PDB file of C-alpha atoms and ligand atoms in Angstrom:
ATOM      1  CA  MET A   4       6.890 -56.185 -27.261  1.00 64.00           C
ATOM      2  CA  PRO A   5       6.579 -58.152 -30.479  1.00 87.00           C
ATOM      3  CA  LEU A   6       8.392 -57.788 -33.729  1.00 97.00           C
ATOM      4  CA  VAL A   7       5.901 -55.650 -35.663  1.00 98.00           C
ATOM      5  CA  LYS A   8       4.984 -54.963 -39.275  1.00 98.00           C
ATOM      6  CA  MET A   9       6.450 -51.739 -40.579  1.00 98.00           C
ATOM      7  CA  THR A  10       2.936 -50.429 -41.296  1.00 98.00           C
ATOM      8  CA  GLU A  11       2.321 -50.437 -37.523  1.00 98.00           C
ATOM      9  CA  VAL A  12       5.339 -48.214 -36.954  1.00 98.00           C
ATOM     10  CA  LEU A  13       4.255 -45.938 -39.810  1.00 98.00           C
ATOM     11  CA  SER A  14       0.733 -45.656 -38.353  1.00 98.00           C
ATOM     12  CA  TRP A  15       2.253 -44.718 -34.998  1.00 98.00           C
ATOM     13  CA  ALA A  16       4.245 -41.978 -36.782  1.00 98.00           C
ATOM     14  CA  GLU A  17       1.122 -40.732 -38.567  1.00 98.00           C
ATOM     15  CA  GLU A  18      -0.911 -40.615 -35.334  1.00 97.00           C
ATOM     16  CA  ASN A  19       1.858 -38.735 -33.547  1.00 97.00           C
ATOM     17  CA  ASN A  20       2.649 -36.386 -36.426  1.00 97.00           C
ATOM     18  CA  CYS A  21       6.277 -37.479 -36.387  1.00 98.00           C
ATOM     19  CA  ALA A  22       8.640 -39.755 -38.311  1.00 98.00           C
ATOM     20  CA  ALA A  23       9.929 -43.204 -37.437  1.00 98.00           C
ATOM     21  CA  GLY A  24      13.689 -43.627 -37.591  1.00 98.00           C
ATOM     22  CA  ALA A  25      14.916 -46.462 -39.808  1.00 98.00           C
ATOM     23  CA  PHE A  26      18.433 -47.260 -38.679  1.00 98.00           C
ATOM     24  CA  SER A  27      20.823 -49.304 -40.782  1.00 98.00           C
ATOM     25  CA  VAL A  28      22.895 -51.873 -38.928  1.00 98.00           C
ATOM     26  CA  GLY A  29      25.916 -53.965 -39.885  1.00 98.00           C
ATOM     27  CA  ASN A  30      26.850 -55.904 -36.758  1.00 98.00           C
ATOM     28  CA  MET A  31      25.662 -56.935 -33.309  1.00 98.00           C
ATOM     29  CA  GLU A  32      26.911 -53.788 -31.565  1.00 98.00           C
ATOM     30  CA  MET A  33      24.921 -51.575 -33.955  1.00 98.00           C
ATOM     31  CA  ILE A  34      21.749 -53.549 -33.225  1.00 98.00           C
ATOM     32  CA  ILE A  35      22.337 -53.354 -29.449  1.00 98.00           C
ATOM     33  CA  GLY A  36      22.979 -49.586 -29.599  1.00 98.00           C
ATOM     34  CA  ALA A  37      19.953 -48.810 -31.778  1.00 98.00           C
ATOM     35  CA  VAL A  38      17.511 -50.880 -29.714  1.00 98.00           C
ATOM     36  CA  ARG A  39      18.828 -49.432 -26.437  1.00 98.00           C
ATOM     37  CA  ALA A  40      18.218 -45.892 -27.728  1.00 98.00           C
ATOM     38  CA  ALA A  41      14.670 -46.761 -28.847  1.00 98.00           C
ATOM     39  CA  GLU A  42      13.884 -48.381 -25.495  1.00 98.00           C
ATOM     40  CA  GLU A  43      15.231 -45.417 -23.577  1.00 98.00           C
ATOM     41  CA  MET A  44      13.136 -43.052 -25.700  1.00 98.00           C
ATOM     42  CA  ASN A  45      10.157 -45.438 -25.462  1.00 98.00           C
ATOM     43  CA  THR A  46       9.768 -45.106 -29.218  1.00 98.00           C
ATOM     44  CA  PRO A  47       9.179 -47.649 -32.014  1.00 98.00           C
ATOM     45  CA  ILE A  48      11.990 -48.001 -34.559  1.00 98.00           C
ATOM     46  CA  ILE A  49      12.855 -49.812 -37.745  1.00 98.00           C
ATOM     47  CA  LEU A  50      16.062 -51.861 -37.969  1.00 98.00           C
ATOM     48  CA  GLN A  51      17.224 -52.256 -41.541  1.00 98.00           C
ATOM     49  CA  ILE A  52      20.006 -53.549 -43.743  1.00 98.00           C
ATOM     50  CA  ALA A  53      20.580 -52.968 -47.461  1.00 98.00           C
ATOM     51  CA  GLU A  54      21.273 -55.853 -49.836  1.00 98.00           C
ATOM     52  CA  LYS A  55      24.633 -54.328 -50.838  1.00 97.00           C
ATOM     53  CA  ARG A  56      25.756 -54.514 -47.201  1.00 98.00           C
ATOM     54  CA  LEU A  57      25.230 -58.267 -47.031  1.00 98.00           C
ATOM     55  CA  ALA A  58      28.685 -58.738 -48.569  1.00 98.00           C
ATOM     56  CA  GLN A  59      30.212 -57.633 -45.237  1.00 98.00           C
ATOM     57  CA  SER A  60      27.311 -58.577 -42.954  1.00 98.00           C
ATOM     58  CA  PRO A  61      25.730 -61.777 -44.309  1.00 98.00           C
ATOM     59  CA  MET A  62      21.980 -62.271 -44.228  1.00 98.00           C
ATOM     60  CA  HIS A  63      22.186 -65.654 -42.451  1.00 98.00           C
ATOM     61  CA  LEU A  64      23.979 -63.982 -39.521  1.00 98.00           C
ATOM     62  CA  MET A  65      22.350 -60.536 -39.488  1.00 98.00           C
ATOM     63  CA  ALA A  66      18.730 -61.595 -39.989  1.00 98.00           C
ATOM     64  CA  PRO A  67      18.445 -63.868 -36.922  1.00 98.00           C
ATOM     65  CA  MET A  68      20.100 -61.178 -34.751  1.00 98.00           C
ATOM     66  CA  MET A  69      17.849 -58.398 -36.063  1.00 98.00           C
ATOM     67  CA  VAL A  70      14.659 -60.440 -35.722  1.00 98.00           C
ATOM     68  CA  SER A  71      15.613 -61.669 -32.257  1.00 98.00           C
ATOM     69  CA  ALA A  72      16.523 -58.153 -31.106  1.00 98.00           C
ATOM     70  CA  ALA A  73      13.096 -56.978 -32.273  1.00 98.00           C
ATOM     71  CA  LYS A  74      11.290 -59.843 -30.538  1.00 98.00           C
ATOM     72  CA  ASN A  75      13.080 -59.087 -27.270  1.00 98.00           C
ATOM     73  CA  ALA A  76      12.808 -55.301 -27.386  1.00 98.00           C
ATOM     74  CA  LYS A  77      10.665 -53.339 -24.929  1.00 98.00           C
ATOM     75  CA  VAL A  78       9.321 -51.176 -27.786  1.00 98.00           C
ATOM     76  CA  PRO A  79       7.807 -52.142 -31.170  1.00 98.00           C
ATOM     77  CA  VAL A  80      10.544 -52.833 -33.725  1.00 98.00           C
ATOM     78  CA  ALA A  81      10.075 -53.579 -37.437  1.00 98.00           C
ATOM     79  CA  VAL A  82      12.826 -55.328 -39.411  1.00 99.00           C
ATOM     80  CA  HIS A  83      13.225 -54.111 -42.980  1.00 98.00           C
ATOM     81  CA  LEU A  84      15.240 -55.034 -46.073  1.00 98.00           C
ATOM     82  CA  ASP A  85      16.513 -51.725 -47.451  1.00 98.00           C
ATOM     83  CA  HIS A  86      17.370 -51.360 -51.168  1.00 98.00           C
ATOM     84  CA  GLY A  87      16.722 -54.946 -52.178  1.00 98.00           C
ATOM     85  CA  LEU A  88      18.188 -55.544 -55.622  1.00 97.00           C
ATOM     86  CA  THR A  89      17.082 -59.093 -56.397  1.00 97.00           C
ATOM     87  CA  MET A  90      13.921 -61.132 -55.884  1.00 98.00           C
ATOM     88  CA  ASP A  91      16.064 -63.849 -54.270  1.00 98.00           C
ATOM     89  CA  CYS A  92      17.102 -61.443 -51.535  1.00 98.00           C
ATOM     90  CA  ILE A  93      13.512 -60.290 -51.016  1.00 98.00           C
ATOM     91  CA  VAL A  94      12.409 -63.916 -50.571  1.00 98.00           C
ATOM     92  CA  SER A  95      15.323 -64.641 -48.249  1.00 98.00           C
ATOM     93  CA  ALA A  96      14.509 -61.640 -46.031  1.00 98.00           C
ATOM     94  CA  LEU A  97      10.849 -62.663 -45.854  1.00 98.00           C
ATOM     95  CA  GLU A  98      11.801 -66.247 -45.004  1.00 98.00           C
ATOM     96  CA  TYR A  99      14.025 -65.003 -42.164  1.00 98.00           C
ATOM     97  CA  GLY A 100      11.074 -63.077 -40.740  1.00 98.00           C
ATOM     98  CA  PHE A 101      11.706 -59.494 -41.912  1.00 98.00           C
ATOM     99  CA  THR A 102       8.419 -57.664 -41.553  1.00 98.00           C
ATOM    100  CA  SER A 103       9.083 -55.287 -44.430  1.00 98.00           C
ATOM    101  CA  VAL A 104      10.911 -55.284 -47.773  1.00 98.00           C
ATOM    102  CA  MET A 105      11.947 -52.759 -50.388  1.00 98.00           C
ATOM    103  CA  LEU A 106      12.962 -53.551 -53.936  1.00 97.00           C
ATOM    104  CA  ASP A 107      14.852 -50.597 -55.355  1.00 95.00           C
ATOM    105  CA  ALA A 108      13.909 -50.472 -59.020  1.00 96.00           C
ATOM    106  CA  SER A 109      14.136 -46.679 -59.117  1.00 94.00           C
ATOM    107  CA  LEU A 110      16.831 -46.684 -61.815  1.00 94.00           C
ATOM    108  CA  LEU A 111      14.622 -48.713 -64.176  1.00 96.00           C
ATOM    109  CA  PRO A 112      11.947 -47.216 -66.445  1.00 96.00           C
ATOM    110  CA  PHE A 113       8.688 -46.272 -64.665  1.00 97.00           C
ATOM    111  CA  GLU A 114       6.638 -49.195 -66.067  1.00 97.00           C
ATOM    112  CA  GLU A 115       9.321 -51.737 -65.133  1.00 97.00           C
ATOM    113  CA  ASN A 116       9.503 -50.321 -61.612  1.00 97.00           C
ATOM    114  CA  ILE A 117       5.717 -50.782 -61.390  1.00 98.00           C
ATOM    115  CA  GLU A 118       5.793 -54.367 -62.678  1.00 98.00           C
ATOM    116  CA  LEU A 119       8.613 -55.453 -60.340  1.00 98.00           C
ATOM    117  CA  THR A 120       7.052 -53.730 -57.351  1.00 98.00           C
ATOM    118  CA  LYS A 121       3.760 -55.531 -58.035  1.00 98.00           C
ATOM    119  CA  LYS A 122       5.656 -58.831 -57.862  1.00 98.00           C
ATOM    120  CA  VAL A 123       7.191 -57.785 -54.524  1.00 98.00           C
ATOM    121  CA  ARG A 124       3.700 -56.839 -53.274  1.00 98.00           C
ATOM    122  CA  ALA A 125       2.379 -60.295 -54.146  1.00 98.00           C
ATOM    123  CA  LEU A 126       5.334 -62.004 -52.444  1.00 98.00           C
ATOM    124  CA  ALA A 127       5.170 -59.839 -49.313  1.00 98.00           C
ATOM    125  CA  ASP A 128       1.431 -60.497 -48.995  1.00 98.00           C
ATOM    126  CA  LYS A 129       2.153 -64.212 -48.557  1.00 98.00           C
ATOM    127  CA  TYR A 130       4.154 -63.305 -45.437  1.00 98.00           C
ATOM    128  CA  GLY A 131       1.943 -60.440 -44.237  1.00 98.00           C
ATOM    129  CA  ALA A 132       4.858 -58.032 -44.764  1.00 98.00           C
ATOM    130  CA  THR A 133       5.012 -54.330 -45.600  1.00 98.00           C
ATOM    131  CA  VAL A 134       6.309 -53.021 -48.954  1.00 98.00           C
ATOM    132  CA  GLU A 135       8.353 -49.870 -49.626  1.00 98.00           C
ATOM    133  CA  ALA A 136       9.366 -48.734 -53.107  1.00 98.00           C
ATOM    134  CA  GLU A 137      11.272 -45.763 -54.494  1.00 97.00           C
ATOM    135  CA  LEU A 138      10.371 -43.399 -57.293  1.00 97.00           C
ATOM    136  CA  GLY A 139      12.714 -40.802 -58.744  1.00 92.00           C
ATOM    137  CA  VAL A 140      16.457 -41.026 -58.191  1.00 88.00           C
ATOM    138  CA  VAL A 141      18.007 -40.390 -54.778  1.00 90.00           C
ATOM    139  CA  GLY A 142      21.579 -39.151 -55.172  1.00 83.00           C
ATOM    140  CA  GLY A 143      24.853 -40.662 -53.968  1.00 77.00           C
ATOM    141  CA  ASN A 144      25.014 -44.409 -53.594  1.00 68.00           C
ATOM    142  CA  GLU A 145      23.971 -47.124 -51.177  1.00 62.00           C
ATOM    143  CA  GLY A 146      27.142 -49.207 -51.014  1.00 54.00           C
ATOM    144  CA  ASP A 147      27.380 -48.984 -54.774  1.00 53.00           C
ATOM    145  CA  THR A 148      30.343 -47.769 -56.776  1.00 51.00           C
ATOM    146  CA  ALA A 149      28.260 -45.467 -58.974  1.00 60.00           C
ATOM    147  CA  GLU A 150      27.153 -42.022 -57.845  1.00 68.00           C
ATOM    148  CA  HIS A 151      23.576 -41.477 -58.960  1.00 72.00           C
ATOM    149  CA  LYS A 152      22.434 -38.127 -60.265  1.00 77.00           C
ATOM    150  CA  ILE A 153      19.318 -36.839 -58.493  1.00 83.00           C
ATOM    151  CA  THR A 154      16.006 -36.835 -60.371  1.00 90.00           C
ATOM    152  CA  CYS A 155      13.109 -35.528 -58.293  1.00 95.00           C
ATOM    153  CA  THR A 156      10.000 -37.701 -57.992  1.00 96.00           C
ATOM    154  CA  ASP A 157       7.197 -36.560 -60.274  1.00 96.00           C
ATOM    155  CA  PRO A 158       4.043 -36.069 -58.124  1.00 97.00           C
ATOM    156  CA  GLU A 159       1.652 -37.367 -60.841  1.00 97.00           C
ATOM    157  CA  ASN A 160       3.799 -40.449 -61.342  1.00 97.00           C
ATOM    158  CA  ALA A 161       3.890 -40.961 -57.581  1.00 98.00           C
ATOM    159  CA  PHE A 162       0.084 -41.106 -57.494  1.00 98.00           C
ATOM    160  CA  GLU A 163      -0.103 -43.554 -60.425  1.00 98.00           C
ATOM    161  CA  PHE A 164       2.697 -45.683 -58.966  1.00 98.00           C
ATOM    162  CA  CYS A 165       0.992 -46.059 -55.579  1.00 98.00           C
ATOM    163  CA  GLU A 166      -2.384 -46.827 -57.184  1.00 98.00           C
ATOM    164  CA  LYS A 167      -0.981 -49.494 -59.502  1.00 98.00           C
ATOM    165  CA  THR A 168       1.432 -51.215 -57.107  1.00 98.00           C
ATOM    166  CA  GLY A 169      -0.393 -51.079 -53.775  1.00 98.00           C
ATOM    167  CA  VAL A 170       2.801 -50.212 -51.877  1.00 98.00           C
ATOM    168  CA  ASP A 171       2.502 -49.306 -48.196  1.00 98.00           C
ATOM    169  CA  CYS A 172       4.962 -46.412 -48.343  1.00 98.00           C
ATOM    170  CA  LEU A 173       6.934 -44.542 -50.968  1.00 98.00           C
ATOM    171  CA  ALA A 174      10.524 -43.272 -50.858  1.00 98.00           C
ATOM    172  CA  VAL A 175      10.795 -39.951 -52.669  1.00 97.00           C
ATOM    173  CA  ALA A 176      13.651 -38.098 -54.317  1.00 96.00           C
ATOM    174  CA  ILE A 177      13.600 -34.401 -53.426  1.00 96.00           C
ATOM    175  CA  GLY A 178      17.288 -33.524 -53.607  1.00 93.00           C
ATOM    176  CA  ASN A 179      18.317 -36.009 -50.922  1.00 94.00           C
ATOM    177  CA  ALA A 180      21.330 -38.289 -51.358  1.00 91.00           C
ATOM    178  CA  HIS A 181      22.944 -41.255 -49.622  1.00 93.00           C
ATOM    179  CA  GLY A 182      26.257 -40.783 -47.835  1.00 93.00           C
ATOM    180  CA  ASN A 183      27.898 -37.600 -46.575  1.00 92.00           C
ATOM    181  CA  TYR A 184      26.745 -34.557 -48.559  1.00 88.00           C
ATOM    182  CA  PRO A 185      29.685 -32.692 -50.128  1.00 85.00           C
ATOM    183  CA  VAL A 186      27.775 -29.434 -49.552  1.00 84.00           C
ATOM    184  CA  SER A 187      24.686 -28.792 -47.450  1.00 82.00           C
ATOM    185  CA  PRO A 188      21.690 -30.292 -49.312  1.00 88.00           C
ATOM    186  CA  GLU A 189      18.860 -28.199 -50.662  1.00 90.00           C
ATOM    187  CA  LEU A 190      15.706 -30.221 -50.378  1.00 95.00           C
ATOM    188  CA  ARG A 191      12.836 -29.460 -52.786  1.00 96.00           C
ATOM    189  CA  PHE A 192      10.040 -28.971 -50.272  1.00 97.00           C
ATOM    190  CA  ASP A 193       7.821 -27.648 -53.059  1.00 97.00           C
ATOM    191  CA  VAL A 194       8.055 -31.054 -54.773  1.00 97.00           C
ATOM    192  CA  LEU A 195       7.430 -32.876 -51.464  1.00 98.00           C
ATOM    193  CA  GLU A 196       4.331 -30.762 -50.854  1.00 98.00           C
ATOM    194  CA  GLU A 197       2.940 -31.638 -54.301  1.00 98.00           C
ATOM    195  CA  ILE A 198       3.664 -35.362 -53.788  1.00 98.00           C
ATOM    196  CA  CYS A 199       1.952 -35.262 -50.392  1.00 97.00           C
ATOM    197  CA  LYS A 200      -1.159 -33.675 -51.956  1.00 97.00           C
ATOM    198  CA  LYS A 201      -1.437 -36.517 -54.477  1.00 97.00           C
ATOM    199  CA  VAL A 202      -0.323 -39.539 -52.428  1.00 97.00           C
ATOM    200  CA  SER A 203      -2.145 -40.761 -49.339  1.00 96.00           C
ATOM    201  CA  LYS A 204       0.574 -43.292 -48.381  1.00 97.00           C
ATOM    202  CA  PRO A 205       3.317 -42.475 -45.840  1.00 98.00           C
ATOM    203  CA  LEU A 206       6.399 -40.978 -47.509  1.00 98.00           C
ATOM    204  CA  VAL A 207       9.995 -42.012 -46.836  1.00 98.00           C
ATOM    205  CA  LEU A 208      13.121 -39.865 -46.814  1.00 98.00           C
ATOM    206  CA  HIS A 209      16.379 -41.649 -47.637  1.00 97.00           C
ATOM    207  CA  GLY A 210      19.820 -40.122 -47.190  1.00 96.00           C
ATOM    208  CA  GLY A 211      19.215 -38.801 -43.681  1.00 97.00           C
ATOM    209  CA  THR A 212      22.870 -38.267 -42.817  1.00 97.00           C
ATOM    210  CA  GLY A 213      23.748 -34.568 -43.029  1.00 95.00           C
ATOM    211  CA  ILE A 214      20.189 -33.242 -43.257  1.00 96.00           C
ATOM    212  CA  THR A 215      19.691 -30.459 -40.718  1.00 96.00           C
ATOM    213  CA  ASP A 216      17.217 -30.626 -37.813  1.00 96.00           C
ATOM    214  CA  GLU A 217      15.215 -27.816 -39.413  1.00 96.00           C
ATOM    215  CA  MET A 218      14.962 -29.667 -42.710  1.00 97.00           C
ATOM    216  CA  PHE A 219      13.903 -32.867 -40.927  1.00 98.00           C
ATOM    217  CA  ARG A 220      11.126 -30.962 -39.133  1.00 97.00           C
ATOM    218  CA  LYS A 221       9.919 -29.341 -42.331  1.00 97.00           C
ATOM    219  CA  ALA A 222       9.961 -32.702 -44.156  1.00 98.00           C
ATOM    220  CA  ILE A 223       7.920 -34.275 -41.341  1.00 98.00           C
ATOM    221  CA  SER A 224       5.414 -31.418 -41.496  1.00 97.00           C
ATOM    222  CA  LEU A 225       4.967 -32.228 -45.206  1.00 97.00           C
ATOM    223  CA  GLY A 226       4.235 -35.940 -44.754  1.00 96.00           C
ATOM    224  CA  ILE A 227       7.573 -37.742 -44.292  1.00 98.00           C
ATOM    225  CA  ARG A 228       6.891 -40.652 -41.890  1.00 98.00           C
ATOM    226  CA  LYS A 229      10.080 -42.759 -42.173  1.00 98.00           C
ATOM    227  CA  ILE A 230      13.622 -41.388 -42.240  1.00 98.00           C
ATOM    228  CA  ASN A 231      16.630 -43.564 -43.095  1.00 98.00           C
ATOM    229  CA  ILE A 232      19.913 -43.085 -41.269  1.00 98.00           C
ATOM    230  CA  ALA A 233      22.957 -45.168 -42.204  1.00 98.00           C
ATOM    231  CA  THR A 234      26.240 -43.299 -42.765  1.00 98.00           C
ATOM    232  CA  ALA A 235      25.993 -41.275 -39.541  1.00 98.00           C
ATOM    233  CA  SER A 236      25.807 -44.476 -37.469  1.00 98.00           C
ATOM    234  CA  PHE A 237      28.613 -46.244 -39.344  1.00 98.00           C
ATOM    235  CA  ASP A 238      30.813 -43.124 -39.074  1.00 98.00           C
ATOM    236  CA  ALA A 239      30.054 -42.684 -35.355  1.00 98.00           C
ATOM    237  CA  LEU A 240      31.030 -46.293 -34.682  1.00 98.00           C
ATOM    238  CA  ALA A 241      34.254 -46.081 -36.720  1.00 98.00           C
ATOM    239  CA  LYS A 242      35.251 -42.803 -35.071  1.00 98.00           C
ATOM    240  CA  LYS A 243      34.680 -44.054 -31.542  1.00 97.00           C
ATOM    241  CA  ALA A 244      36.480 -47.348 -32.248  1.00 97.00           C
ATOM    242  CA  LYS A 245      39.447 -45.373 -33.600  1.00 97.00           C
ATOM    243  CA  VAL A 246      39.648 -43.212 -30.482  1.00 97.00           C
ATOM    244  CA  TYR A 247      39.472 -46.310 -28.270  1.00 96.00           C
ATOM    245  CA  THR A 248      42.120 -48.308 -30.130  1.00 96.00           C
ATOM    246  CA  GLU A 249      44.443 -45.310 -30.357  1.00 96.00           C
ATOM    247  CA  THR A 250      44.177 -44.382 -26.693  1.00 96.00           C
ATOM    248  CA  ALA A 251      43.876 -47.743 -24.907  1.00 96.00           C
ATOM    249  CA  ASP A 252      47.142 -49.083 -23.490  1.00 95.00           C
ATOM    250  CA  LYS A 253      46.160 -52.571 -24.523  1.00 95.00           C
ATOM    251  CA  PRO A 254      43.121 -52.624 -26.871  1.00 94.00           C
ATOM    252  CA  ASP A 255      40.667 -55.242 -25.707  1.00 96.00           C
ATOM    253  CA  TYR A 256      37.619 -56.450 -27.714  1.00 96.00           C
ATOM    254  CA  PHE A 257      35.455 -56.706 -24.618  1.00 97.00           C
ATOM    255  CA  LYS A 258      36.004 -53.018 -23.925  1.00 96.00           C
ATOM    256  CA  LEU A 259      35.799 -52.023 -27.609  1.00 97.00           C
ATOM    257  CA  SER A 260      32.416 -53.726 -28.110  1.00 97.00           C
ATOM    258  CA  PRO A 261      30.438 -51.458 -25.713  1.00 97.00           C
ATOM    259  CA  TYR A 262      32.201 -48.419 -27.215  1.00 95.00           C
ATOM    260  CA  MET A 263      30.834 -49.361 -30.620  1.00 97.00           C
ATOM    261  CA  ALA A 264      27.328 -49.930 -29.246  1.00 98.00           C
ATOM    262  CA  ASP A 265      27.498 -46.586 -27.377  1.00 98.00           C
ATOM    263  CA  ALA A 266      28.463 -44.706 -30.528  1.00 98.00           C
ATOM    264  CA  VAL A 267      25.419 -46.010 -32.394  1.00 98.00           C
ATOM    265  CA  TYR A 268      23.189 -45.531 -29.353  1.00 98.00           C
ATOM    266  CA  GLY A 269      24.196 -41.837 -29.236  1.00 98.00           C
ATOM    267  CA  ASN A 270      23.540 -41.278 -32.926  1.00 98.00           C
ATOM    268  CA  VAL A 271      20.208 -43.115 -32.934  1.00 98.00           C
ATOM    269  CA  LYS A 272      18.994 -41.320 -29.797  1.00 98.00           C
ATOM    270  CA  LYS A 273      19.913 -37.927 -31.271  1.00 98.00           C
ATOM    271  CA  HIS A 274      17.908 -38.665 -34.407  1.00 98.00           C
ATOM    272  CA  ILE A 275      14.899 -40.095 -32.540  1.00 98.00           C
ATOM    273  CA  GLU A 276      14.759 -36.863 -30.501  1.00 98.00           C
ATOM    274  CA  ILE A 277      14.540 -34.821 -33.711  1.00 98.00           C
ATOM    275  CA  PHE A 278      12.108 -37.181 -35.457  1.00 98.00           C
ATOM    276  CA  LEU A 279       9.696 -37.106 -32.493  1.00 97.00           C
ATOM    277  CA  ASN A 280       9.064 -33.528 -33.597  1.00 83.00           C
ATOM    278  CA  LYS A 281       8.135 -32.204 -30.144  1.00 78.00           C
TER     279      LYS A 281
HETATM  280  P1  13P B  11      22.538 -42.108 -45.263  1.00 68.24           P
HETATM  281  O1  13P B  11      23.666 -43.081 -45.424  1.00 68.24           O
HETATM  282  O2  13P B  11      22.783 -40.832 -45.986  1.00 68.24           O
HETATM  283  O3  13P B  11      22.189 -41.892 -43.832  1.00 68.24           O
HETATM  284  O4  13P B  11      21.283 -42.753 -45.989  1.00 68.24           O
HETATM  285  C1  13P B  11      20.667 -43.856 -45.430  1.00 68.24           C
HETATM  286  C2  13P B  11      19.689 -44.437 -46.356  1.00 68.24           C
HETATM  287  O5  13P B  11      18.925 -43.743 -46.984  1.00 68.24           O
HETATM  288  C3  13P B  11      19.646 -45.892 -46.442  1.00 68.24           C
HETATM  289  O6  13P B  11      18.740 -46.318 -47.409  1.00 68.24           O
END
């Protein structure tokens, strides 16, 4: 199965009335675990990494692994730059063969977000890549030090934004937040419904960790076609590695490595099962 454009995975989700899982990865074991889960479920997935995470997991090491894993997978896999912050990083991802990019200009004024996203659209078109953008402010942080206060996406603005930028999909803010939620989130499904009425593009839900199965299903029924999961995979890996190192007589990397892959495999599989919406 080839490495595919993210629009192909989103079309598959639309046709099947479900959502594609976009799973953040930070090392080889996470990639192995995520792809194994997708293959076992016979389901397309998106492998992604955020620009902020490149400090620990450099682009020149991660990108070739992610692209190669996609090319060798038995299911369609798109490779996506999540929360790009600079044009340099967008170009670098495209050069490495990512099939999708996102510039997160959601904290900038509306018009500036539009102008920057148009530039990303033009760049991505040279590589035949997909473009995601974000409107409104998703809470929490994505590897950042600042906690962002949630501002829900305005449905009218969402329509204008998609028309003017030509993005392929739009990440919305409906009460969702990155990281572990301190209290159970209350998603604004009324806002999502209004956005879905105005916008014909697939919608993206960030901050998947901690959202309940019921809420995922409702979000999918209202037009969410891509769901991002990061913290749950990183936490699962760290937890399983801790158990292994604390219980093994003589901790051994070659035994630890499959533990880490298994932890991510389990988390990804669990989420794919929910996102398939069957
Ligand atoms: P979580 O860390 O809450 O799963 O969010 C992932 C995400 O939205 C990445 O962009």
